[in-house]
mmCIF file of C-alpha atoms in Angstrom:
data_model
loop_
_atom_site.group_PDB
_atom_site.id
_atom_site.type_symbol
_atom_site.label_atom_id
_atom_site.label_comp_id
_atom_site.label_asym_id
_atom_site.label_seq_id
_atom_site.Cartn_x
_atom_site.Cartn_y
_atom_site.Cartn_z
ATOM 1 C CA MET A 769 63.155 127.053 85.608
ATOM 2 C CA ASN A 770 60.583 123.700 88.078
ATOM 3 C CA THR A 771 60.095 127.098 90.911
ATOM 4 C CA GLU A 772 57.404 124.380 92.571
ATOM 5 C CA LEU A 773 59.212 122.810 95.096
ATOM 6 C CA LEU A 774 60.336 126.441 96.246
ATOM 7 C CA PHE A 775 57.222 127.968 96.268
ATOM 8 C CA SER A 776 54.990 124.651 98.255
ATOM 9 C CA PRO A 777 53.812 125.034 101.667
ATOM 10 C CA ILE A 778 56.039 123.848 104.717
ATOM 11 C CA GLN A 779 54.822 122.694 108.099
ATOM 12 C CA VAL A 780 57.240 122.864 111.310
ATOM 13 C CA GLY A 781 55.566 122.962 114.477
ATOM 14 C CA ASN A 782 53.277 125.196 114.684
ATOM 15 C CA LEU A 783 54.323 127.475 112.584
ATOM 16 C CA SER A 784 52.316 126.851 108.532
ATOM 17 C CA LEU A 785 54.459 128.939 105.265
ATOM 18 C CA SER A 786 53.383 129.372 102.100
ATOM 19 C CA ASN A 787 56.252 129.019 100.498
ATOM 20 C CA ARG A 788 60.295 128.748 101.094
ATOM 21 C CA ILE A 789 61.630 131.594 100.543
ATOM 22 C CA VAL A 790 62.820 133.609 103.975
ATOM 23 C CA MET A 791 63.629 137.023 104.630
ATOM 24 C CA ALA A 792 66.513 137.236 105.854
ATOM 25 C CA PRO A 793 68.107 139.153 108.751
ATOM 26 C CA MET A 794 69.391 142.799 107.357
ATOM 27 C CA THR A 795 70.467 145.584 109.782
ATOM 28 C CA ARG A 796 68.880 148.534 108.719
ATOM 29 C CA VAL A 797 68.827 151.188 110.890
ATOM 30 C CA TYR A 798 65.956 153.216 110.550
ATOM 31 C CA SER A 799 64.358 153.192 114.471
ATOM 32 C CA PRO A 800 65.258 156.187 116.098
ATOM 33 C CA ASP A 801 65.582 155.672 119.439
ATOM 34 C CA GLY A 802 65.106 151.886 119.002
ATOM 35 C CA VAL A 803 61.795 152.351 117.957
ATOM 36 C CA PRO A 804 60.616 150.869 114.657
ATOM 37 C CA GLY A 805 57.687 153.016 112.819
ATOM 38 C CA SER A 806 55.508 152.972 110.547
ATOM 39 C CA ASN A 807 57.684 153.263 107.999
ATOM 40 C CA VAL A 808 59.589 150.264 108.833
ATOM 41 C CA ALA A 809 55.699 147.839 108.963
ATOM 42 C CA ALA A 810 55.413 149.859 105.876
ATOM 43 C CA TYR A 811 58.443 147.894 104.772
ATOM 44 C CA TYR A 812 58.289 144.461 106.214
ATOM 45 C CA ARG A 813 54.732 144.482 104.965
ATOM 46 C CA ARG A 814 55.858 144.977 101.001
ATOM 47 C CA ARG A 815 57.790 141.778 101.724
ATOM 48 C CA ALA A 816 54.740 139.762 102.792
ATOM 49 C CA GLU A 817 52.955 141.174 99.937
ATOM 50 C CA GLY A 818 55.831 140.427 97.864
ATOM 51 C CA GLY A 819 55.426 136.320 98.348
ATOM 52 C CA VAL A 820 58.261 136.416 101.394
ATOM 53 C CA GLY A 821 56.416 133.314 102.791
ATOM 54 C CA LEU A 822 59.101 134.125 106.369
ATOM 55 C CA ILE A 823 60.684 138.080 107.090
ATOM 56 C CA VAL A 824 63.571 137.087 110.199
ATOM 57 C CA THR A 825 63.549 141.148 111.143
ATOM 58 C CA GLU A 826 66.656 143.129 111.272
ATOM 59 C CA GLY A 827 68.933 142.697 114.397
ATOM 60 C CA THR A 828 66.826 143.515 117.318
ATOM 61 C CA ALA A 829 67.970 144.736 121.109
ATOM 62 C CA ILE A 830 67.695 142.238 123.991
ATOM 63 C CA ASN A 831 67.358 144.494 127.494
ATOM 64 C CA HIS A 832 71.211 144.660 127.798
ATOM 65 C CA PRO A 833 73.269 148.436 127.534
ATOM 66 C CA SER A 834 75.419 147.007 124.909
ATOM 67 C CA ALA A 835 73.550 145.297 123.424
ATOM 68 C CA VAL A 836 73.535 147.038 120.362
ATOM 69 C CA SER A 837 75.462 149.802 118.904
ATOM 70 C CA HIS A 838 73.537 152.471 117.032
ATOM 71 C CA ALA A 839 70.431 154.879 118.336
ATOM 72 C CA ASN A 840 68.656 153.932 115.494
ATOM 73 C CA ILE A 841 68.593 149.614 116.092
ATOM 74 C CA PRO A 842 65.669 148.243 117.338
ATOM 75 C CA ASN A 843 64.936 146.758 120.905
ATOM 76 C CA ILE A 844 62.560 144.370 121.526
ATOM 77 C CA HIS A 845 62.668 145.399 125.159
ATOM 78 C CA GLU A 846 61.600 149.271 125.671
ATOM 79 C CA GLU A 847 57.179 150.067 126.110
ATOM 80 C CA ALA A 848 57.733 151.600 122.803
ATOM 81 C CA ALA A 849 59.131 149.373 120.353
ATOM 82 C CA LEU A 850 56.724 146.394 121.873
ATOM 83 C CA GLU A 851 54.011 148.723 120.269
ATOM 84 C CA GLY A 852 56.747 149.370 117.128
ATOM 85 C CA TRP A 853 56.591 146.081 116.759
ATOM 86 C CA LYS A 854 53.068 144.698 117.806
ATOM 87 C CA GLN A 855 52.266 147.364 114.695
ATOM 88 C CA VAL A 856 54.426 145.615 112.487
ATOM 89 C CA VAL A 857 53.293 142.344 112.394
ATOM 90 C CA GLU A 858 49.590 143.094 111.742
ATOM 91 C CA GLU A 859 51.187 144.890 108.551
ATOM 92 C CA VAL A 860 52.577 141.247 108.192
ATOM 93 C CA HIS A 861 49.844 139.349 108.566
ATOM 94 C CA ALA A 862 47.588 141.411 107.611
ATOM 95 C CA ALA A 863 49.455 141.275 103.699
ATOM 96 C CA GLY A 864 49.314 137.217 104.625
ATOM 97 C CA GLY A 865 52.860 136.742 105.006
ATOM 98 C CA LYS A 866 54.921 135.028 109.181
ATOM 99 C CA ILE A 867 57.409 136.913 110.520
ATOM 100 C CA ILE A 868 60.354 136.602 113.558
ATOM 101 C CA PRO A 869 62.052 138.987 115.283
ATOM 102 C CA GLN A 870 66.881 137.704 115.326
ATOM 103 C CA LEU A 871 67.526 138.476 119.193
ATOM 104 C CA TRP A 872 70.739 140.215 118.941
ATOM 105 C CA HIS A 873 73.771 141.338 121.389
ATOM 106 C CA VAL A 874 77.036 142.072 119.273
ATOM 107 C CA GLY A 875 79.283 141.876 122.539
ATOM 108 C CA MET A 876 82.476 143.055 121.297
ATOM 109 C CA ALA A 877 81.965 143.318 118.532
ATOM 110 C CA ARG A 878 80.512 147.286 119.586
ATOM 111 C CA THR A 879 83.617 150.286 120.215
ATOM 112 C CA ILE A 880 83.825 151.408 122.622
ATOM 113 C CA GLY A 881 81.605 154.915 122.696
ATOM 114 C CA GLU A 882 79.248 153.596 120.822
ATOM 115 C CA GLY A 883 75.268 154.879 120.648
ATOM 116 C CA PRO A 884 72.256 154.304 122.074
ATOM 117 C CA ASN A 885 74.518 153.986 125.568
ATOM 118 C CA VAL A 886 77.941 155.885 124.715
ATOM 119 C CA GLU A 887 79.039 155.180 129.144
ATOM 120 C CA ALA A 888 78.290 151.758 127.998
ATOM 121 C CA LEU A 889 80.936 149.543 127.951
ATOM 122 C CA PRO A 890 81.419 146.102 125.257
ATOM 123 C CA ILE A 891 80.945 142.963 126.896
ATOM 124 C CA GLY A 892 82.362 139.645 125.585
ATOM 125 C CA PRO A 893 83.072 136.232 127.308
ATOM 126 C CA SER A 894 86.485 136.955 128.155
ATOM 127 C CA GLY A 895 86.697 140.637 127.427
ATOM 128 C CA LEU A 896 88.803 139.892 123.731
ATOM 129 C CA ASN A 897 87.751 141.831 120.830
ATOM 130 C CA LEU A 898 87.654 139.818 117.565
ATOM 131 C CA ALA A 899 91.140 139.943 117.010
ATOM 132 C CA GLY A 900 91.307 138.815 120.063
ATOM 133 C CA GLU A 901 93.237 141.716 121.958
ATOM 134 C CA PRO A 902 92.247 142.130 125.161
ATOM 135 C CA VAL A 903 89.462 145.668 125.606
ATOM 136 C CA THR A 904 87.327 145.112 128.766
ATOM 137 C CA GLU A 905 86.764 142.352 131.604
ATOM 138 C CA PRO A 906 86.035 139.034 130.855
ATOM 139 C CA LEU A 907 82.504 138.723 132.177
ATOM 140 C CA THR A 908 81.245 136.765 135.511
ATOM 141 C CA THR A 909 79.340 134.226 136.006
ATOM 142 C CA ALA A 910 76.359 136.337 137.683
ATOM 143 C CA GLU A 911 76.046 138.596 134.244
ATOM 144 C CA VAL A 912 76.274 135.920 131.539
ATOM 145 C CA GLU A 913 73.281 134.218 133.587
ATOM 146 C CA SER A 914 71.610 137.694 133.937
ATOM 147 C CA LEU A 915 72.396 138.003 129.714
ATOM 148 C CA VAL A 916 70.665 134.329 129.189
ATOM 149 C CA SER A 917 67.638 136.261 131.479
ATOM 150 C CA ALA A 918 67.510 139.302 128.905
ATOM 151 C CA PHE A 919 67.122 136.899 125.652
ATOM 152 C CA ALA A 920 64.681 135.120 127.840
ATOM 153 C CA GLN A 921 62.661 138.460 128.426
ATOM 154 C CA ALA A 922 62.818 138.833 124.699
ATOM 155 C CA ALA A 923 61.224 135.901 123.439
ATOM 156 C CA GLU A 924 58.351 136.671 125.708
ATOM 157 C CA ASN A 925 58.213 139.744 124.444
ATOM 158 C CA ALA A 926 58.582 138.579 121.211
ATOM 159 C CA LYS A 927 55.565 136.250 121.818
ATOM 160 C CA LYS A 928 53.187 138.554 123.284
ATOM 161 C CA VAL A 929 53.606 140.946 120.547
ATOM 162 C CA GLY A 930 52.331 138.683 118.571
ATOM 163 C CA PHE A 931 55.550 136.960 116.560
ATOM 164 C CA ASP A 932 55.374 133.573 114.566
ATOM 165 C CA GLY A 933 58.802 132.456 116.776
ATOM 166 C CA ILE A 934 62.076 133.918 116.986
ATOM 167 C CA GLU A 935 65.710 134.148 116.194
ATOM 168 C CA ILE A 936 68.508 133.771 118.162
ATOM 169 C CA HIS A 937 71.308 135.145 116.246
ATOM 170 C CA GLY A 938 74.508 132.905 117.435
ATOM 171 C CA ALA A 939 76.479 134.536 113.999
ATOM 172 C CA HIS A 940 78.896 136.898 112.361
ATOM 173 C CA GLY A 941 81.411 136.491 115.524
ATOM 174 C CA TYR A 942 78.461 138.245 117.635
ATOM 175 C CA LEU A 943 77.893 138.002 121.662
ATOM 176 C CA ILE A 944 76.743 133.862 121.138
ATOM 177 C CA ASP A 945 79.028 133.303 118.309
ATOM 178 C CA GLN A 946 82.186 134.836 120.826
ATOM 179 C CA PHE A 947 81.411 132.501 123.281
ATOM 180 C CA PHE A 948 81.025 129.509 120.278
ATOM 181 C CA TRP A 949 84.679 131.014 119.034
ATOM 182 C CA GLU A 950 87.962 129.752 120.570
ATOM 183 C CA GLY A 951 89.811 132.335 119.554
ATOM 184 C CA THR A 952 87.032 134.990 121.775
ATOM 185 C CA ASN A 953 86.470 132.466 124.319
ATOM 186 C CA LYS A 954 89.336 131.647 126.915
ATOM 187 C CA ARG A 955 87.072 131.126 130.040
ATOM 188 C CA THR A 956 88.229 127.872 132.396
ATOM 189 C CA ASP A 957 84.342 127.606 133.732
ATOM 190 C CA ARG A 958 81.114 125.825 132.800
ATOM 191 C CA TYR A 959 81.273 128.599 129.274
ATOM 192 C CA GLY A 960 84.068 127.870 128.088
ATOM 193 C CA GLY A 961 86.802 124.727 127.072
ATOM 194 C CA ASP A 962 86.111 122.636 124.575
ATOM 195 C CA LEU A 963 84.065 122.979 121.083
ATOM 196 C CA VAL A 964 81.086 121.522 123.356
ATOM 197 C CA GLY A 965 81.712 123.052 126.751
ATOM 198 C CA ARG A 966 81.444 126.642 123.838
ATOM 199 C CA THR A 967 77.931 125.517 123.388
ATOM 200 C CA THR A 968 76.861 125.703 126.799
ATOM 201 C CA PHE A 969 75.775 129.859 126.688
ATOM 202 C CA ALA A 970 73.480 129.481 123.956
ATOM 203 C CA VAL A 971 72.171 126.264 125.116
ATOM 204 C CA GLU A 972 71.862 127.897 127.815
ATOM 205 C CA VAL A 973 70.317 130.524 125.960
ATOM 206 C CA ILE A 974 67.683 128.459 123.797
ATOM 207 C CA GLU A 975 66.550 126.469 126.998
ATOM 208 C CA ALA A 976 65.636 129.626 128.324
ATOM 209 C CA CYS A 977 63.627 130.890 125.507
ATOM 210 C CA ARG A 978 61.821 127.306 125.142
ATOM 211 C CA LYS A 979 60.631 127.920 128.453
ATOM 212 C CA ALA A 980 59.881 131.605 128.372
ATOM 213 C CA VAL A 981 57.416 131.327 125.226
ATOM 214 C CA GLY A 982 56.257 126.899 125.910
ATOM 215 C CA PRO A 983 56.921 123.931 123.598
ATOM 216 C CA ASP A 984 55.076 124.687 120.762
ATOM 217 C CA PHE A 985 56.624 127.628 119.598
ATOM 218 C CA PRO A 986 59.113 128.248 116.780
ATOM 219 C CA ILE A 987 63.054 129.222 117.922
ATOM 220 C CA VAL A 988 64.994 129.250 115.032
ATOM 221 C CA LEU A 989 69.317 129.671 115.823
ATOM 222 C CA ARG A 990 71.183 131.184 113.293
ATOM 223 C CA PHE A 991 75.059 130.377 113.405
ATOM 224 C CA SER A 992 77.920 130.975 111.256
ATOM 225 C CA GLN A 993 81.826 129.106 110.783
ATOM 226 C CA TRP A 994 82.378 133.134 109.772
ATOM 227 C CA LYS A 995 82.876 135.991 111.686
ATOM 228 C CA LEU A 996 83.976 139.652 110.530
ATOM 229 C CA GLY A 997 87.569 140.264 109.573
ATOM 230 C CA ALA A 998 87.706 136.445 109.324
ATOM 231 C CA TYR A 999 85.769 135.127 106.241
ATOM 232 C CA ASP A 1000 87.580 131.696 105.968
ATOM 233 C CA GLU A 1001 87.467 131.067 109.542
ATOM 234 C CA LYS A 1002 85.820 127.221 110.742
ATOM 235 C CA LEU A 1003 84.305 126.730 114.350
ATOM 236 C CA ALA A 1004 83.839 122.698 112.764
ATOM 237 C CA LYS A 1005 86.982 120.949 110.819
ATOM 238 C CA ASN A 1006 84.884 118.684 109.368
ATOM 239 C CA ALA A 1007 81.812 116.988 109.369
ATOM 240 C CA ASP A 1008 82.393 115.113 112.461
ATOM 241 C CA GLU A 1009 83.311 118.635 115.012
ATOM 242 C CA LEU A 1010 80.270 119.843 113.615
ATOM 243 C CA GLU A 1011 78.388 117.364 114.689
ATOM 244 C CA ARG A 1012 79.683 117.410 118.191
ATOM 245 C CA PHE A 1013 78.530 121.607 117.998
ATOM 246 C CA LEU A 1014 75.098 121.261 116.836
ATOM 247 C CA THR A 1015 74.403 117.909 118.701
ATOM 248 C CA PRO A 1016 73.611 120.264 122.275
ATOM 249 C CA LEU A 1017 72.311 123.212 120.476
ATOM 250 C CA SER A 1018 69.047 121.021 118.453
ATOM 251 C CA ASP A 1019 68.777 118.816 122.390
ATOM 252 C CA ALA A 1020 68.400 122.009 124.088
ATOM 253 C CA GLY A 1021 65.441 123.625 121.595
ATOM 254 C CA VAL A 1022 65.854 124.321 118.320
ATOM 255 C CA ASP A 1023 63.405 124.416 115.754
ATOM 256 C CA ILE A 1024 65.333 125.377 113.147
ATOM 257 C CA PHE A 1025 69.331 126.476 112.112
ATOM 258 C CA HIS A 1026 69.768 129.215 109.645
ATOM 259 C CA CYS A 1027 73.509 128.695 108.850
ATOM 260 C CA SER A 1028 74.601 131.716 107.534
ATOM 261 C CA THR A 1029 76.976 131.341 104.821
ATOM 262 C CA ARG A 1030 79.098 133.272 102.153
ATOM 263 C CA ARG A 1031 77.514 131.833 99.358
ATOM 264 C CA PHE A 1032 75.752 128.896 98.863
ATOM 265 C CA SER A 1033 76.870 127.668 96.466
ATOM 266 C CA GLN A 1034 80.380 126.407 97.886
ATOM 267 C CA PRO A 1035 80.005 122.840 99.716
ATOM 268 C CA GLU A 1036 81.446 123.305 103.621
ATOM 269 C CA PHE A 1037 84.366 120.525 103.698
ATOM 270 C CA GLU A 1038 85.907 118.610 101.618
ATOM 271 C CA GLY A 1039 84.903 115.590 100.049
ATOM 272 C CA SER A 1040 80.901 116.754 99.504
ATOM 273 C CA GLU A 1041 79.139 118.787 98.407
ATOM 274 C CA LEU A 1042 77.031 119.721 101.012
ATOM 275 C CA ASN A 1043 76.663 123.625 101.987
ATOM 276 C CA LEU A 1044 76.655 124.045 105.795
ATOM 277 C CA ALA A 1045 72.832 123.844 105.260
ATOM 278 C CA GLY A 1046 73.198 120.539 103.653
ATOM 279 C CA TRP A 1047 75.667 118.707 106.258
ATOM 280 C CA THR A 1048 73.134 120.346 109.800
ATOM 281 C CA LYS A 1049 70.379 118.871 108.608
ATOM 282 C CA LYS A 1050 72.198 116.055 107.558
ATOM 283 C CA ILE A 1051 73.315 115.524 111.462
ATOM 284 C CA THR A 1052 70.267 117.267 113.274
ATOM 285 C CA GLY A 1053 67.343 115.918 111.311
ATOM 286 C CA LYS A 1054 65.764 119.341 111.364
ATOM 287 C CA PRO A 1055 64.621 121.989 109.035
ATOM 288 C CA SER A 1056 67.586 123.785 107.762
ATOM 289 C CA ILE A 1057 67.580 127.036 105.931
ATOM 290 C CA THR A 1058 70.716 127.991 103.633
ATOM 291 C CA VAL A 1059 72.096 131.947 102.360
ATOM 292 C CA GLY A 1060 74.662 133.615 101.359
ATOM 293 C CA SER A 1061 74.278 135.044 97.714
ATOM 294 C CA ILE A 1062 70.833 133.643 96.484
ATOM 295 C CA GLY A 1063 69.491 136.256 93.363
ATOM 296 C CA LEU A 1064 73.212 137.532 93.053
ATOM 297 C CA ASN A 1065 76.008 136.526 91.156
ATOM 298 C CA SER A 1066 79.196 138.478 91.439
ATOM 299 C CA ASP A 1067 81.620 139.678 94.131
ATOM 300 C CA PHE A 1068 80.568 139.731 97.987
ATOM 301 C CA PHE A 1069 80.384 143.732 98.204
ATOM 302 C CA ALA A 1070 80.389 144.388 94.255
ATOM 303 C CA GLU A 1071 77.946 147.292 93.594
ATOM 304 C CA ASP A 1072 75.915 145.245 90.777
ATOM 305 C CA SER A 1073 75.370 141.511 92.309
ATOM 306 C CA ALA A 1074 72.687 141.382 89.579
ATOM 307 C CA GLN A 1075 74.598 139.412 87.021
ATOM 308 C CA LYS A 1076 73.091 136.118 85.869
ATOM 309 C CA THR A 1077 70.410 135.881 87.993
ATOM 310 C CA GLU A 1078 68.693 133.070 86.845
ATOM 311 C CA ASP A 1079 71.902 130.226 86.689
ATOM 312 C CA ASN A 1080 72.451 131.314 90.497
ATOM 313 C CA ILE A 1081 68.338 130.414 90.706
ATOM 314 C CA ASN A 1082 68.664 127.692 88.849
ATOM 315 C CA GLU A 1083 71.813 125.744 90.959
ATOM 316 C CA LEU A 1084 69.480 127.141 94.365
ATOM 317 C CA LEU A 1085 66.630 125.515 92.256
ATOM 318 C CA GLU A 1086 68.406 121.828 92.163
ATOM 319 C CA ARG A 1087 70.282 121.541 95.525
ATOM 320 C CA MET A 1088 66.626 121.550 96.547
ATOM 321 C CA ASP A 1089 65.596 118.997 94.578
ATOM 322 C CA ARG A 1090 68.092 117.027 96.489
ATOM 323 C CA GLU A 1091 66.297 117.893 99.839
ATOM 324 C CA GLU A 1092 70.314 119.535 100.092
ATOM 325 C CA PHE A 1093 68.063 121.555 102.924
ATOM 326 C CA ASP A 1094 64.058 122.890 103.505
ATOM 327 C CA LEU A 1095 64.168 126.721 103.111
ATOM 328 C CA VAL A 1096 66.370 130.067 101.597
ATOM 329 C CA ALA A 1097 67.401 133.179 103.052
ATOM 330 C CA VAL A 1098 66.947 135.758 100.635
ATOM 331 C CA GLY A 1099 69.620 139.152 101.760
ATOM 332 C CA ARG A 1100 70.194 141.885 99.533
ATOM 333 C CA ALA A 1101 67.833 140.779 96.452
ATOM 334 C CA LEU A 1102 64.849 141.696 98.212
ATOM 335 C CA ILE A 1103 65.889 145.291 99.541
ATOM 336 C CA SER A 1104 66.624 146.388 96.051
ATOM 337 C CA ASP A 1105 62.498 144.232 94.935
ATOM 338 C CA PRO A 1106 60.242 143.311 97.733
ATOM 339 C CA ALA A 1107 59.051 141.808 94.498
ATOM 340 C CA TRP A 1108 61.795 139.511 94.024
ATOM 341 C CA PRO A 1109 59.193 136.188 95.182
ATOM 342 C CA ALA A 1110 56.591 136.890 93.264
ATOM 343 C CA LYS A 1111 58.721 137.416 90.022
ATOM 344 C CA VAL A 1112 60.542 134.613 90.475
ATOM 345 C CA GLN A 1113 57.742 132.749 90.335
ATOM 346 C CA SER A 1114 56.501 133.968 87.979
ATOM 347 C CA GLY A 1115 59.857 133.512 85.504
ATOM 348 C CA ALA A 1116 60.292 137.402 85.718
ATOM 349 C CA ILE A 1117 63.253 136.908 86.072
ATOM 350 C CA ASP A 1118 64.531 140.011 83.465
ATOM 351 C CA GLU A 1119 61.938 141.990 85.623
ATOM 352 C CA ILE A 1120 64.004 142.312 89.253
ATOM 353 C CA ILE A 1121 65.305 145.184 89.533
ATOM 354 C CA PRO A 1122 69.669 145.023 90.382
ATOM 355 C CA PHE A 1123 70.820 144.958 93.809
ATOM 356 C CA THR A 1124 72.822 148.133 93.796
ATOM 357 C CA ALA A 1125 74.861 150.215 96.513
ATOM 358 C CA GLU A 1126 72.215 152.623 96.704
ATOM 359 C CA SER A 1127 69.564 150.151 96.777
ATOM 360 C CA THR A 1128 69.918 150.316 101.044
ATOM 361 C CA LYS A 1129 70.409 154.448 101.016
ATOM 362 C CA THR A 1130 66.094 153.558 101.277
ATOM 363 C CA LEU A 1131 63.942 152.199 103.507
ATOM 364 C CA TYR A 1132 60.958 151.158 101.007
#
């Protein structure tokens, strides 16, 4: 197992990383009233100490009443939350790591009556849930523009707190992805239309964030083909459509694309072994992050998914050697074992603590 490339440094703009391992964003719901505490800071610090090159935080709410669906999901706009994030950043930096927040609005994935603001209705481009059913009124143009401003405010707050960049959550059927997807975006104004037209909201968010943070602050965009409950869905049916989709987002100022798939080893389109991150790098020429069951080797929702870990990692390394993608995001394997990177680098695969559902019940 040759892990040399996986543990080689990489420079993206002014972001210097000691290796190619990224901690994937994972909602943990341990921030009461939206405020990350010392336990959250310790949780992220342990991953930096374990060898993660870049940490992407769990999704954190932008300044909108229906941004998220639980009172213990952190936000990135209230003063107490920003103080909490400052502590998180300081702990990660003290351990030699880099960290960026994921900026999040769940859109119509939120159920009426959910916290933290039970009176706030879910919002989306056309007021449709992920099944395409009407739930609320479509957003007005003014409301869409205010959401763009809220993302920009979150980006500015992230920079003030000391984060090393930002990730914009545009995947998995949440708000930005609801604009991308024709099943939830029936708008006839500039925010709707064909595949390119449906990128307009995201383009404006990226441009507004760039204006807020300046030219050198890294912006990562996470996107996916699949949605919650629609795992076989594809925004782009082929490479040509993917190019049409990615080009305006790349031009708007994305520095790194975080390409979310359920299994990194699966080809994205027929006729090529490239996965989604591979195609994205080929099309845009920009660094890409692959993700999806890395360090795991069983079904997506398996109780114990840490069998044949060595085979899984070997395939990852082979794809890296072909320069298919630049960085790799590890999720659940890092919940169970914060020292996962160090153990992989030293060849101590048999010492990795396997992921189980029990691992998610504590914040260690």
